[in-house]
Tab-separated table of C-alpha atoms and ligand atoms in Angstrom:
chain	number	residue	atom	x	y	z
A	1	MET	CA	-38.894	0.789	-6.710
A	2	SER	CA	-41.131	-1.664	-8.486
A	3	TYR	CA	-40.196	-5.189	-9.555
A	4	LYS	CA	-41.482	-7.965	-11.739
A	5	ILE	CA	-40.330	-11.102	-9.925
A	6	VAL	CA	-40.484	-14.671	-11.159
A	7	VAL	CA	-40.913	-16.840	-8.064
A	8	THR	CA	-40.264	-20.497	-8.885
A	9	GLY	CA	-41.948	-23.203	-6.832
A	10	GLY	CA	-44.591	-20.764	-5.603
A	11	ALA	CA	-47.230	-23.492	-5.295
A	12	GLY	CA	-45.140	-25.444	-2.789
A	13	PHE	CA	-44.938	-25.094	0.971
A	14	ILE	CA	-42.482	-22.218	1.461
A	15	GLY	CA	-43.091	-20.733	-1.999
A	16	SER	CA	-46.822	-20.269	-1.389
A	17	HIS	CA	-46.170	-18.398	1.869
A	18	LEU	CA	-43.595	-16.233	0.093
A	19	VAL	CA	-45.899	-15.493	-2.863
A	20	ARG	CA	-48.809	-14.559	-0.564
A	21	SER	CA	-46.590	-12.318	1.514
A	22	PHE	CA	-45.071	-10.471	-1.485
A	23	VAL	CA	-48.400	-10.131	-3.355
A	24	ASN	CA	-50.084	-8.577	-0.298
A	25	LYS	CA	-47.176	-6.540	1.033
A	26	TYR	CA	-45.932	-5.150	-2.281
A	27	PRO	CA	-48.983	-4.355	-4.448
A	28	HIS	CA	-46.721	-2.397	-6.834
A	29	TYR	CA	-44.641	-5.528	-7.588
A	30	THR	CA	-45.777	-8.123	-10.107
A	31	ILE	CA	-45.314	-11.694	-8.923
A	32	VAL	CA	-45.164	-14.410	-11.575
A	33	ASN	CA	-45.434	-17.810	-9.928
A	34	LEU	CA	-43.694	-20.422	-12.119
A	35	ASP	CA	-44.445	-23.945	-10.980
A	36	LYS	CA	-44.656	-27.357	-12.629
A	37	LEU	CA	-47.273	-28.535	-10.117
A	38	THR	CA	-45.558	-31.770	-9.207
A	39	TYR	CA	-47.189	-33.779	-6.416
A	40	ALA	CA	-45.758	-31.121	-4.037
A	41	GLY	CA	-47.292	-28.150	-5.847
A	42	ASN	CA	-50.800	-27.237	-4.733
A	43	LEU	CA	-52.590	-24.150	-6.019
A	44	GLU	CA	-55.192	-24.559	-3.292
A	45	ASN	CA	-52.481	-23.014	-1.075
A	46	LEU	CA	-52.980	-19.707	-2.911
A	47	LYS	CA	-56.767	-19.540	-3.351
A	48	ASP	CA	-56.964	-16.333	-1.318
A	49	ILE	CA	-54.701	-14.343	-3.650
A	50	GLU	CA	-55.203	-15.978	-7.056
A	51	ASP	CA	-57.390	-13.130	-8.372
A	52	LYS	CA	-55.106	-10.307	-7.274
A	53	GLU	CA	-54.019	-8.036	-10.128
A	54	ASN	CA	-50.317	-8.210	-9.288
A	55	TYR	CA	-50.256	-12.039	-9.363
A	56	GLN	CA	-49.937	-14.445	-12.283
A	57	PHE	CA	-49.530	-18.205	-12.355
A	58	VAL	CA	-47.602	-19.975	-15.118
A	59	ARG	CA	-47.371	-23.740	-15.237
A	60	GLY	CA	-44.052	-25.016	-16.539
A	61	ASP	CA	-40.960	-27.095	-15.942
A	62	ILE	CA	-37.705	-25.320	-15.066
A	63	ALA	CA	-35.816	-28.328	-16.463
A	64	ASP	CA	-37.153	-27.408	-19.945
A	65	ALA	CA	-34.624	-24.840	-21.226
A	66	ALA	CA	-36.665	-23.771	-24.264
A	67	PHE	CA	-39.711	-23.093	-22.108
A	68	VAL	CA	-37.705	-21.139	-19.510
A	69	ASN	CA	-36.010	-19.014	-22.196
A	70	SER	CA	-39.264	-18.156	-23.906
A	71	LEU	CA	-40.957	-17.318	-20.594
A	72	PHE	CA	-38.125	-14.959	-19.641
A	73	GLU	CA	-38.175	-13.332	-23.103
A	74	SER	CA	-41.913	-12.685	-22.848
A	75	GLN	CA	-42.144	-11.756	-19.151
A	76	LYS	CA	-38.822	-9.904	-18.854
A	77	PRO	CA	-38.556	-10.269	-15.054
A	78	ASP	CA	-36.304	-7.907	-13.081
A	79	ALA	CA	-35.563	-10.567	-10.504
A	80	VAL	CA	-35.934	-14.259	-9.719
A	81	ILE	CA	-36.581	-15.867	-6.342
A	82	HIS	CA	-35.846	-19.520	-6.981
A	83	LEU	CA	-37.497	-22.058	-4.686
A	84	ALA	CA	-38.626	-24.768	-7.135
A	85	ALA	CA	-36.997	-28.032	-6.199
A	86	GLU	CA	-37.522	-31.647	-5.483
A	87	SER	CA	-37.268	-31.234	-1.717
A	88	HIS	CA	-37.862	-34.534	0.074
A	89	VAL	CA	-34.754	-36.458	1.166
A	90	ASP	CA	-36.525	-39.852	1.233
A	91	ARG	CA	-37.701	-39.441	-2.368
A	92	SER	CA	-34.148	-38.527	-3.420
A	93	ILE	CA	-32.941	-41.841	-2.015
A	94	LEU	CA	-35.517	-43.683	-4.147
A	95	ASN	CA	-35.047	-41.631	-7.307
A	96	PRO	CA	-32.013	-39.318	-7.509
A	97	GLY	CA	-32.510	-38.519	-11.220
A	98	ASP	CA	-35.519	-36.242	-10.676
A	99	PHE	CA	-33.439	-34.234	-8.202
A	100	ILE	CA	-30.641	-33.679	-10.703
A	101	ASN	CA	-33.101	-32.609	-13.424
A	102	THR	CA	-34.994	-30.088	-11.341
A	103	ASN	CA	-32.465	-28.923	-8.788
A	104	VAL	CA	-29.346	-28.824	-10.978
A	105	VAL	CA	-30.456	-28.608	-14.634
A	106	GLY	CA	-33.462	-26.459	-13.680
A	107	THR	CA	-31.279	-24.003	-11.762
A	108	LEU	CA	-28.805	-23.836	-14.660
A	109	ASN	CA	-31.664	-23.076	-17.088
A	110	LEU	CA	-32.910	-20.231	-14.884
A	111	LEU	CA	-29.389	-18.814	-14.550
A	112	ASN	CA	-28.850	-18.959	-18.327
A	113	ALA	CA	-32.198	-17.324	-19.075
A	114	SER	CA	-31.547	-14.577	-16.493
A	115	ARG	CA	-28.075	-13.956	-17.865
A	116	ASN	CA	-29.348	-13.731	-21.457
A	117	LEU	CA	-32.041	-11.272	-20.414
A	118	TRP	CA	-30.035	-9.074	-18.053
A	119	ASN	CA	-26.661	-9.055	-19.796
A	120	GLY	CA	-25.701	-5.429	-20.423
A	121	SER	CA	-29.169	-4.129	-19.481
A	122	GLU	CA	-29.915	-1.357	-17.012
A	123	GLY	CA	-31.963	-1.918	-13.894
A	124	LYS	CA	-31.770	-3.627	-10.558
A	125	HIS	CA	-31.573	-7.341	-11.161
A	126	LEU	CA	-31.196	-10.173	-8.670
A	127	PHE	CA	-31.124	-13.952	-8.846
A	128	TYR	CA	-32.071	-15.111	-5.326
A	129	HIS	CA	-31.391	-18.808	-4.774
A	130	VAL	CA	-33.197	-20.434	-1.842
A	131	SER	CA	-31.159	-23.315	-0.451
A	132	THR	CA	-30.823	-25.571	2.538
A	133	ASP	CA	-28.548	-26.172	5.524
A	134	GLU	CA	-28.236	-29.811	4.390
A	135	VAL	CA	-25.468	-28.814	1.942
A	136	TYR	CA	-23.125	-28.532	4.955
A	137	GLY	CA	-23.500	-32.209	5.885
A	138	SER	CA	-24.009	-33.620	9.351
A	139	LEU	CA	-22.855	-32.274	12.744
A	140	GLY	CA	-21.892	-34.184	15.869
A	141	LYS	CA	-23.123	-33.074	19.295
A	142	GLU	CA	-21.186	-29.787	19.131
A	143	GLY	CA	-20.865	-26.925	16.668
A	144	TYR	CA	-22.934	-24.980	14.173
A	145	PHE	CA	-23.042	-24.421	10.414
A	146	THR	CA	-21.708	-20.987	9.456
A	147	GLU	CA	-21.556	-19.491	5.972
A	148	LYS	CA	-17.889	-20.576	5.881
A	149	THR	CA	-18.527	-24.259	6.701
A	150	SER	CA	-17.259	-26.490	3.879
A	151	TYR	CA	-19.897	-28.219	1.827
A	152	ASP	CA	-20.328	-31.930	2.608
A	153	PRO	CA	-23.689	-33.070	1.175
A	154	ARG	CA	-24.556	-36.675	1.987
A	155	SER	CA	-27.919	-37.407	0.334
A	156	PRO	CA	-28.859	-37.127	-3.358
A	157	TYR	CA	-31.134	-34.216	-2.355
A	158	SER	CA	-28.425	-32.271	-0.553
A	159	ALA	CA	-25.871	-33.108	-3.266
A	160	SER	CA	-28.224	-31.670	-5.894
A	161	LYS	CA	-28.829	-28.526	-3.803
A	162	ALA	CA	-25.069	-28.153	-3.223
A	163	ALA	CA	-24.480	-28.417	-6.982
A	164	SER	CA	-27.076	-25.722	-7.603
A	165	ASP	CA	-25.481	-23.419	-4.986
A	166	HIS	CA	-22.095	-23.874	-6.682
A	167	LEU	CA	-23.600	-23.027	-10.085
A	168	VAL	CA	-25.168	-19.855	-8.695
A	169	ARG	CA	-21.817	-18.764	-7.204
A	170	ALA	CA	-20.045	-19.681	-10.450
A	171	PHE	CA	-22.375	-17.337	-12.373
A	172	PHE	CA	-21.554	-14.554	-9.898
A	173	HIS	CA	-17.792	-15.008	-10.205
A	174	THR	CA	-17.606	-15.862	-13.912
A	175	TYR	CA	-20.261	-13.626	-15.452
A	176	GLY	CA	-20.861	-11.021	-12.755
A	177	MET	CA	-24.465	-12.201	-12.346
A	178	PRO	CA	-26.113	-10.452	-9.364
A	179	VAL	CA	-26.925	-13.349	-7.066
A	180	VAL	CA	-27.643	-14.007	-3.422
A	181	ILE	CA	-28.052	-17.360	-1.634
A	182	SER	CA	-29.650	-18.322	1.654
A	183	ASN	CA	-29.337	-21.680	3.415
A	184	CYS	CA	-32.135	-22.378	5.855
A	185	SER	CA	-32.906	-25.012	8.471
A	186	ASN	CA	-36.097	-27.140	8.711
A	187	ASN	CA	-39.290	-25.147	8.207
A	188	TYR	CA	-42.662	-25.924	9.732
A	189	GLY	CA	-46.115	-24.374	9.490
A	190	PRO	CA	-49.374	-24.523	7.501
A	191	TYR	CA	-49.515	-25.971	3.947
A	192	GLN	CA	-46.568	-28.350	4.346
A	193	PHE	CA	-47.011	-31.564	2.383
A	194	PRO	CA	-47.724	-34.384	4.857
A	195	GLU	CA	-44.752	-36.527	3.877
A	196	LYS	CA	-42.500	-34.304	6.029
A	197	LEU	CA	-42.165	-35.068	9.735
A	198	ILE	CA	-44.462	-32.552	11.459
A	199	PRO	CA	-47.556	-32.711	9.181
A	200	LEU	CA	-47.137	-36.483	8.809
A	201	MET	CA	-47.283	-36.934	12.579
A	202	ILE	CA	-50.341	-34.659	12.890
A	203	HIS	CA	-52.151	-36.526	10.117
A	204	ASN	CA	-51.328	-39.931	11.564
A	205	ILE	CA	-52.349	-38.971	15.102
A	206	VAL	CA	-55.710	-37.677	13.853
A	207	ASN	CA	-56.202	-40.920	11.930
A	208	GLN	CA	-54.861	-43.169	14.722
A	209	LYS	CA	-52.125	-44.524	12.442
A	210	PRO	CA	-48.596	-45.543	13.532
A	211	LEU	CA	-46.109	-42.676	13.970
A	212	PRO	CA	-42.995	-43.847	12.092
A	213	VAL	CA	-39.820	-42.675	13.846
A	214	TYR	CA	-36.678	-43.499	11.881
A	215	GLY	CA	-34.020	-45.466	13.819
A	216	GLN	CA	-34.171	-44.493	17.496
A	217	GLY	CA	-35.280	-40.916	16.768
A	218	ALA	CA	-31.864	-39.653	17.894
A	219	GLN	CA	-31.347	-37.178	15.027
A	220	THR	CA	-31.616	-33.459	15.675
A	221	ARG	CA	-33.121	-30.715	13.502
A	222	ASP	CA	-33.322	-26.920	13.982
A	223	TRP	CA	-36.960	-25.908	13.356
A	224	LEU	CA	-38.045	-22.518	12.013
A	225	TRP	CA	-41.564	-21.099	11.575
A	226	VAL	CA	-42.075	-20.824	7.804
A	227	LEU	CA	-43.109	-17.153	7.919
A	228	ASP	CA	-39.841	-16.348	9.670
A	229	HIS	CA	-38.047	-17.898	6.692
A	230	VAL	CA	-40.183	-15.690	4.438
A	231	SER	CA	-39.321	-12.563	6.447
A	232	ALA	CA	-35.630	-13.455	6.155
A	233	ILE	CA	-35.929	-13.902	2.368
A	234	ASP	CA	-37.743	-10.557	2.146
A	235	LEU	CA	-34.937	-8.802	4.046
A	236	ILE	CA	-32.155	-10.467	2.061
A	237	PHE	CA	-33.942	-9.757	-1.224
A	238	HIS	CA	-34.186	-6.044	-0.422
A	239	LYS	CA	-31.109	-5.427	1.731
A	240	GLY	CA	-28.699	-8.343	1.290
A	241	THR	CA	-25.308	-7.904	-0.351
A	242	THR	CA	-24.921	-9.282	-3.860
A	243	GLY	CA	-22.662	-12.329	-4.037
A	244	GLU	CA	-23.190	-13.163	-0.352
A	245	THR	CA	-24.645	-16.182	1.420
A	246	TYR	CA	-26.838	-15.939	4.515
A	247	ASN	CA	-27.630	-18.788	6.887
A	248	ILE	CA	-31.149	-18.773	8.378
A	249	GLY	CA	-32.150	-20.851	11.410
A	250	GLY	CA	-34.390	-20.916	14.427
A	251	SER	CA	-31.838	-21.679	17.197
A	252	ASN	CA	-34.411	-24.300	18.065
A	253	GLU	CA	-32.934	-27.801	18.123
A	254	TRP	CA	-35.069	-30.853	18.769
A	255	GLN	CA	-34.210	-34.520	18.763
A	256	ASN	CA	-36.841	-36.209	16.585
A	257	ILE	CA	-38.144	-38.469	19.349
A	258	ASN	CA	-38.551	-35.559	21.770
A	259	LEU	CA	-40.359	-33.541	19.145
A	260	VAL	CA	-42.739	-36.409	18.378
A	261	HIS	CA	-43.491	-36.827	22.107
A	262	LYS	CA	-44.127	-33.093	22.405
A	263	MET	CA	-46.533	-33.242	19.467
A	264	CYS	CA	-48.301	-36.258	20.973
A	265	SER	CA	-48.961	-34.448	24.235
A	266	ILE	CA	-50.278	-31.327	22.456
A	267	MET	CA	-52.524	-33.504	20.290
A	268	ASP	CA	-53.834	-35.419	23.333
A	269	ARG	CA	-54.889	-32.102	24.857
A	270	LYS	CA	-56.428	-30.740	21.651
A	271	LEU	CA	-58.267	-33.972	20.805
A	272	GLN	CA	-59.321	-34.386	24.459
A	273	LYS	CA	-57.708	-37.793	24.754
A	274	PRO	CA	-56.122	-39.207	27.917
A	275	TYR	CA	-52.478	-38.095	28.341
A	276	GLY	CA	-50.184	-40.667	26.695
A	277	ASP	CA	-52.754	-41.939	24.216
A	278	SER	CA	-51.120	-40.591	21.019
A	279	ALA	CA	-47.618	-41.631	22.133
A	280	LYS	CA	-48.784	-45.260	22.048
A	281	LEU	CA	-48.784	-44.879	18.233
A	282	ILE	CA	-45.003	-44.239	18.109
A	283	THR	CA	-43.371	-46.976	16.043
A	284	PHE	CA	-39.622	-47.211	15.511
A	285	VAL	CA	-38.934	-48.103	11.874
A	286	LYS	CA	-35.845	-48.767	9.750
A	287	ASP	CA	-33.569	-45.720	9.684
A	288	ARG	CA	-33.214	-43.468	6.641
A	289	ALA	CA	-30.132	-44.484	4.599
A	290	GLY	CA	-27.228	-42.118	5.292
A	291	HIS	CA	-29.371	-40.246	7.836
A	292	ASP	CA	-27.682	-36.962	8.836
A	293	MET	CA	-27.402	-36.822	12.640
A	294	ARG	CA	-27.647	-33.140	13.458
A	295	TYR	CA	-28.227	-29.813	11.723
A	296	ALA	CA	-27.754	-26.546	13.610
A	297	ILE	CA	-27.438	-23.096	12.114
A	298	ASP	CA	-25.368	-20.172	13.299
A	299	ALA	CA	-27.603	-17.308	12.110
A	300	SER	CA	-25.468	-14.506	13.555
A	301	LYS	CA	-24.584	-13.027	10.138
A	302	ILE	CA	-28.179	-12.284	9.127
A	303	LYS	CA	-28.965	-11.099	12.657
A	304	ASN	CA	-25.957	-8.760	12.892
A	305	GLU	CA	-25.963	-7.468	9.325
A	306	LEU	CA	-29.673	-7.289	8.531
A	307	GLY	CA	-31.303	-7.316	11.960
A	308	TRP	CA	-33.358	-10.463	11.318
A	309	VAL	CA	-34.639	-12.508	14.255
A	310	PRO	CA	-37.375	-15.165	14.351
A	311	SER	CA	-40.722	-13.662	15.373
A	312	ILE	CA	-42.228	-16.511	17.348
A	313	GLN	CA	-41.168	-19.197	19.792
A	314	PHE	CA	-41.523	-22.878	18.911
A	315	ASP	CA	-44.296	-23.595	21.442
A	316	GLU	CA	-46.485	-20.952	19.855
A	317	GLY	CA	-45.584	-21.935	16.284
A	318	LEU	CA	-46.248	-25.628	16.892
A	319	GLU	CA	-49.646	-24.882	18.491
A	320	LYS	CA	-50.538	-22.661	15.524
A	321	THR	CA	-49.426	-25.337	13.064
A	322	ILE	CA	-51.425	-28.086	14.755
A	323	ASP	CA	-54.473	-25.803	15.017
A	324	TRP	CA	-54.203	-25.009	11.301
A	325	TYR	CA	-54.097	-28.694	10.293
A	326	LEU	CA	-57.014	-29.517	12.599
A	327	ALA	CA	-59.044	-26.635	11.150
A	328	ASN	CA	-58.179	-27.493	7.544
A	329	GLU	CA	-59.109	-31.132	7.298
A	330	GLU	CA	-60.424	-30.567	3.769
A	331	TRP	CA	-56.991	-29.337	2.600
A	332	LEU	CA	-55.350	-32.357	4.228
A	333	GLU	CA	-57.890	-34.731	2.731
A	334	HIS	CA	-57.419	-33.254	-0.771
A	335	VAL	CA	-53.671	-33.647	-0.405
A	336	THR	CA	-53.763	-37.182	0.901
A	337	THR	CA	-56.350	-38.363	-1.670
A	338	GLY	CA	-54.716	-36.500	-4.563
A	339	ALA	CA	-57.882	-34.425	-5.196
A	340	TYR	CA	-55.839	-31.202	-5.090
A	341	GLN	CA	-54.342	-32.153	-8.439
A	342	ASN	CA	-57.725	-31.464	-10.094
A	343	TYR	CA	-57.735	-27.885	-8.846
A	344	TYR	CA	-55.517	-26.555	-11.634
A	345	GLU	CA	-57.876	-27.927	-14.301
A	346	GLN	CA	-60.929	-26.483	-12.532
A	347	GLN	CA	-59.389	-23.111	-11.828
A	348	TYR	CA	-57.193	-22.444	-14.829
A	349	ILE	CA	-58.345	-24.583	-17.754
A	350	ALA	CA	-62.074	-25.213	-17.470
A	351	ARG	CA	-63.031	-21.550	-17.058
B	401	NAD	P1	-41.972	-28.181	-1.784
B	401	NAD	O1	-41.562	-29.561	-2.188
B	401	NAD	O2	-43.099	-27.995	-0.843
B	401	NAD	O3	-42.320	-27.341	-3.090
B	401	NAD	C1	-41.543	-27.395	-4.244
B	401	NAD	C2	-42.313	-26.709	-5.373
B	401	NAD	O4	-41.508	-26.756	-6.558
B	401	NAD	C3	-43.632	-27.405	-5.714
B	401	NAD	O5	-44.659	-26.443	-5.865
B	401	NAD	C4	-43.335	-28.111	-7.035
B	401	NAD	O6	-44.472	-28.246	-7.864
B	401	NAD	C5	-42.295	-27.167	-7.643
B	401	NAD	N1	-41.443	-27.850	-8.621
B	401	NAD	C6	-40.797	-29.037	-8.447
B	401	NAD	N2	-40.140	-29.368	-9.574
B	401	NAD	C7	-40.355	-28.362	-10.456
B	401	NAD	C8	-39.924	-28.123	-11.788
B	401	NAD	N3	-39.144	-29.015	-12.439
B	401	NAD	N4	-40.308	-26.990	-12.406
B	401	NAD	C9	-41.102	-26.087	-11.758
B	401	NAD	N5	-41.558	-26.276	-10.514
B	401	NAD	C10	-41.178	-27.395	-9.867
B	401	NAD	O7	-40.652	-27.495	-1.240
B	401	NAD	P2	-40.453	-26.500	-0.006
B	401	NAD	O8	-40.332	-27.288	1.227
B	401	NAD	O9	-41.431	-25.408	-0.110
B	401	NAD	O10	-38.989	-25.946	-0.352
B	401	NAD	C11	-38.831	-24.834	-1.229
B	401	NAD	C12	-37.347	-24.549	-1.399
B	401	NAD	O11	-36.770	-24.251	-0.135
B	401	NAD	C13	-36.550	-25.716	-1.968
B	401	NAD	O12	-35.589	-25.185	-2.868
B	401	NAD	C14	-35.868	-26.348	-0.757
B	401	NAD	O13	-34.658	-26.942	-1.130
B	401	NAD	C15	-35.673	-25.131	0.118
B	401	NAD	N6	-35.652	-25.386	1.560
B	401	NAD	C16	-36.680	-26.068	2.171
B	401	NAD	C17	-36.678	-26.240	3.546
B	401	NAD	C18	-37.798	-26.964	4.259
B	401	NAD	O14	-37.692	-27.218	5.469
B	401	NAD	N7	-38.895	-27.309	3.597
B	401	NAD	C19	-35.625	-25.731	4.311
B	401	NAD	C20	-34.576	-25.067	3.656
B	401	NAD	C21	-34.622	-24.875	2.291
B	402	DAU	O1	-32.827	-28.886	6.864
B	402	DAU	C1	-33.589	-28.371	5.807
B	402	DAU	C2	-34.303	-29.493	5.103
B	402	DAU	O2	-35.330	-29.925	5.979
B	402	DAU	C3	-34.871	-29.097	3.745
B	402	DAU	O3	-33.819	-28.769	2.882
B	402	DAU	C4	-35.698	-30.228	3.155
B	402	DAU	O4	-36.302	-29.805	1.951
B	402	DAU	C5	-36.764	-30.594	4.150
B	402	DAU	O5	-37.521	-31.674	3.653
B	402	DAU	C6	-36.147	-30.953	5.489
B	402	DAU	O6	-35.383	-32.181	5.409
B	402	DAU	P1	-35.432	-33.312	6.554
B	402	DAU	O7	-35.034	-34.590	5.956
B	402	DAU	O8	-34.726	-32.861	7.772
B	402	DAU	O9	-37.025	-33.275	6.872
B	402	DAU	P2	-38.087	-34.429	7.146
B	402	DAU	O10	-39.339	-33.747	7.621
B	402	DAU	O11	-38.197	-35.380	6.020
B	402	DAU	O12	-37.466	-35.208	8.384
B	402	DAU	C7	-37.157	-34.543	9.597
B	402	DAU	C8	-36.495	-35.562	10.510
B	402	DAU	O13	-37.475	-36.538	10.904
B	402	DAU	C9	-35.380	-36.345	9.846
B	402	DAU	O14	-34.349	-36.602	10.802
B	402	DAU	C10	-36.028	-37.658	9.437
B	402	DAU	C11	-37.084	-37.867	10.507
B	402	DAU	N1	-38.321	-38.548	10.065
B	402	DAU	C12	-38.949	-38.082	8.965
B	402	DAU	C13	-40.107	-38.685	8.526
B	402	DAU	C14	-40.806	-38.183	7.278
B	402	DAU	C15	-38.828	-39.612	10.803
B	402	DAU	O15	-38.259	-40.023	11.826
B	402	DAU	N2	-39.976	-40.210	10.364
B	402	DAU	C16	-40.637	-39.793	9.244
B	402	DAU	O16	-41.677	-40.410	8.893
């Protein structure tokens, strides 16, 4: 079976890992990476596969319905894996409107274009919507999010993702659109934009800058190695049941302050500094507004039904992540100076 797949948000953190994996693993598929290249989109993430014959990049905005319709009419994809989103909670608190445009209107445009293209046509079609555990709200000390947990989004980001999940399900029930949704916990690994906790801490430790911990650092997140998220998406894409939702998580809960201390001690060792040196940079700052206390995923459905389990333990994944950032200072410098935004012009326009 061969597919032409539009992957949205393929220049972002998770999207670039997914695109690389599919391009290399499935040479008989065509992967069309549709990305607006916002501040979070970085084509330098995909330098190693950009010349592959089964890969194409298209720059465009999913919130632009006319553009999305014309792209789908010309490309005629069999399937969509939709990751494009405004994804940073703190930015959603500052500017909710961008999140509604991309995450809600953009998702609706992709659903409409897919429906117009696939309606009544033969073939194996799938609209795969990549979502987050944040739609379920905030847990206390006990319990886990299951696929049956009621939605209770509490930030503009999670509200916009919840709205997009509801739209995807509405297209399944109302129009019979073949859809699948997954809701994943916090990802970590190479190529993550350094405004998110783990790469931000690495960058600040290297540069001897304060390590901003929100509130008292009491919140808990369930961390998953990004390539384990990709392997879960791959399995669900090929073997998941249409109309279903799958939760994905690492069974790996860390209170923020404990995680930051763990990172400090690894960094002390790697940078050959005295033990405790990096931890002196920890600075407690004003808490995030409406900060969700705890996320924890019950991933038993995907494990039992599809046989998915994470491939690596957190200690190994964190070491690998830190090693990658230390070995890729140029990538980090381009991202923090904004130089990566010139790459598209150099690579795709000037030649
Ligand atoms: P990211 O912010 O790193 O990347 C988002 C990508 O989308 C960027 O390449 C950006 O340029 C692109 N994009 C943004 N607006 C666009 C638009 N209007 N049109 C086209 N492209 C646009 O995000 P990420 O962390 O890789 O997350 C990817 C997806 O996975 C998101 O849908 C997010 O909600 C979901 N998710 C993320 C995590 C996580 O821990 N990062 C966990 C669970 C789910
Ligand atoms: O749970 C999945 C979600 O995980 C995804 O849907 C989001 O796209 C992704 O960004 C992530 O959201 P979080 O808000 O959990 O991630 P972030 O890295 O921003 O923050 C992780 C925790 O660390 C959170 O409790 C806030 C805290 N934090 C974050 C930053 C950036 C700090 O204490 N200091 C910081 O400087």
